[in-house]
Amino acid sequence: MHITLQAFSLCFSQAGLKAGLTASEVDELLTLATSQPIKNKLKSVTSEAIKYKCFGFPTIVCHVDGKPEMFFGSDRFEVMAHIIGEKWMGPNPVKPMAKM
């Protein structure tokens, strides 16, 4: 196994276990992460991101009136919601934070 994959597997395994996943659930997710369908999906969404000239994470592309609108950063969720005509309820919808 390549050293990068070994490091990812170790970090992901530890994080998964700390998050409450069982060892078998972590193993299943690691197997899926290295499967060909997931690799193909990653290549596909990466190509799409390049098409939109994405430059960081999270980048979200919304299509408004047939035109793509790109938003970068989790601090842009409120603006994105406004553009697409939705009410932003904040990261915790139980306690609304929106001011728009």
GROMACS .gro file of C-alpha atoms in nm:
model
  100
    1MET     CA    1   0.000   0.000   0.000
    2HIS     CA    2   0.131   0.346  -0.093
    3ILE     CA    3   0.247   0.558   0.203
    4THR     CA    4  -0.011   0.830   0.131
    5LEU     CA    5  -0.292   0.577   0.133
    6GLN     CA    6  -0.157   0.426   0.455
    7ALA     CA    7  -0.154   0.769   0.624
    8PHE     CA    8  -0.508   0.845   0.502
    9SER     CA    9  -0.632   0.506   0.621
   10LEU     CA   10  -0.480   0.552   0.965
   11CYS     CA   11  -0.615   0.906   1.011
   12PHE     CA   12  -0.958   0.816   0.875
   13SER     CA   13  -0.975   0.504   1.091
   14GLN     CA   14  -0.892   0.694   1.407
   15ALA     CA   15  -1.137   0.974   1.324
   16GLY     CA   16  -1.412   0.724   1.241
   17LEU     CA   17  -1.365   0.536   1.565
   18LYS     CA   18  -1.363   0.860   1.766
   19ALA     CA   19  -1.686   0.962   1.589
   20GLY     CA   20  -1.853   0.643   1.709
   21LEU     CA   21  -1.827   0.421   1.402
   22THR     CA   22  -1.751   0.056   1.457
   23ALA     CA   23  -1.428  -0.093   1.322
   24SER     CA   24  -1.627  -0.282   1.057
   25GLU     CA   25  -1.801   0.040   0.947
   26VAL     CA   26  -1.464   0.214   0.917
   27ASP     CA   27  -1.328  -0.079   0.714
   28GLU     CA   28  -1.631  -0.071   0.485
   29LEU     CA   29  -1.592   0.304   0.426
   30LEU     CA   30  -1.221   0.266   0.353
   31THR     CA   31  -1.297  -0.010   0.104
   32LEU     CA   32  -1.558   0.209  -0.066
   33ALA     CA   33  -1.321   0.509  -0.070
   34THR     CA   34  -1.067   0.313  -0.273
   35SER     CA   35  -1.321   0.151  -0.508
   36GLN     CA   36  -1.327   0.230  -0.879
   37PRO     CA   37  -1.678   0.386  -0.878
   38ILE     CA   38  -1.569   0.633  -0.609
   39LYS     CA   39  -1.245   0.709  -0.794
   40ASN     CA   40  -1.447   0.771  -1.112
   41LYS     CA   41  -1.687   1.003  -0.926
   42LEU     CA   42  -1.394   1.197  -0.778
   43LYS     CA   43  -1.245   1.244  -1.126
   44SER     CA   44  -1.583   1.358  -1.259
   45VAL     CA   45  -1.652   1.618  -0.988
   46THR     CA   46  -1.289   1.737  -1.004
   47SER     CA   47  -1.328   1.796  -1.379
   48GLU     CA   48  -1.651   1.986  -1.314
   49ALA     CA   49  -1.479   2.197  -1.045
   50ILE     CA   50  -1.200   2.282  -1.290
   51LYS     CA   51  -1.461   2.382  -1.549
   52TYR     CA   52  -1.604   2.633  -1.299
   53LYS     CA   53  -1.253   2.747  -1.197
   54CYS     CA   54  -1.307   2.646  -0.836
   55PHE     CA   55  -1.017   2.737  -0.613
   56GLY     CA   56  -1.095   2.610  -0.266
   57PHE     CA   57  -1.327   2.425  -0.036
   58PRO     CA   58  -1.614   2.459   0.009
   59THR     CA   59  -1.706   2.589  -0.333
   60ILE     CA   60  -2.072   2.566  -0.422
   61VAL     CA   61  -2.216   2.635  -0.766
   62CYS     CA   62  -2.585   2.728  -0.784
   63HIS     CA   63  -2.764   2.772  -1.113
   64VAL     CA   64  -2.982   3.084  -1.100
   65ASP     CA   65  -3.186   3.176  -1.408
   66GLY     CA   66  -2.973   2.938  -1.613
   67LYS     CA   67  -2.648   3.107  -1.504
   68PRO     CA   68  -2.397   2.946  -1.268
   69GLU     CA   69  -2.323   3.146  -0.952
   70MET     CA   70  -2.017   3.033  -0.758
   71PHE     CA   71  -1.979   3.076  -0.383
   72PHE     CA   72  -1.661   3.006  -0.191
   73GLY     CA   73  -1.642   2.956   0.184
   74SER     CA   74  -1.887   2.852   0.450
   75ASP     CA   75  -1.928   3.217   0.547
   76ARG     CA   76  -2.114   3.268   0.215
   77PHE     CA   77  -2.409   3.039   0.290
   78GLU     CA   78  -2.632   3.331   0.389
   79VAL     CA   79  -2.559   3.516   0.065
   80MET     CA   80  -2.609   3.198  -0.137
   81ALA     CA   81  -2.947   3.138   0.027
   82HIS     CA   82  -3.053   3.494  -0.055
   83ILE     CA   83  -2.950   3.455  -0.421
   84ILE     CA   84  -3.148   3.132  -0.464
   85GLY     CA   85  -3.448   3.269  -0.275
   86GLU     CA   86  -3.419   3.059   0.039
   87LYS     CA   87  -3.419   3.168   0.402
   88TRP     CA   88  -3.086   3.101   0.574
   89MET     CA   89  -3.149   2.947   0.913
   90GLY     CA   90  -2.782   2.934   1.015
   91PRO     CA   91  -2.575   2.627   1.089
   92ASN     CA   92  -2.817   2.530   1.367
   93PRO     CA   93  -3.174   2.562   1.235
   94VAL     CA   94  -3.317   2.529   1.587
   95LYS     CA   95  -3.177   2.876   1.661
   96PRO     CA   96  -3.238   3.092   1.349
   97MET     CA   97  -2.955   3.336   1.285
   98ALA     CA   98  -3.060   3.490   0.953
   99LYS     CA   99  -3.076   3.865   0.921
  100MET     CA  100  -3.159   3.886   0.551
   0.00000   0.00000   0.00000
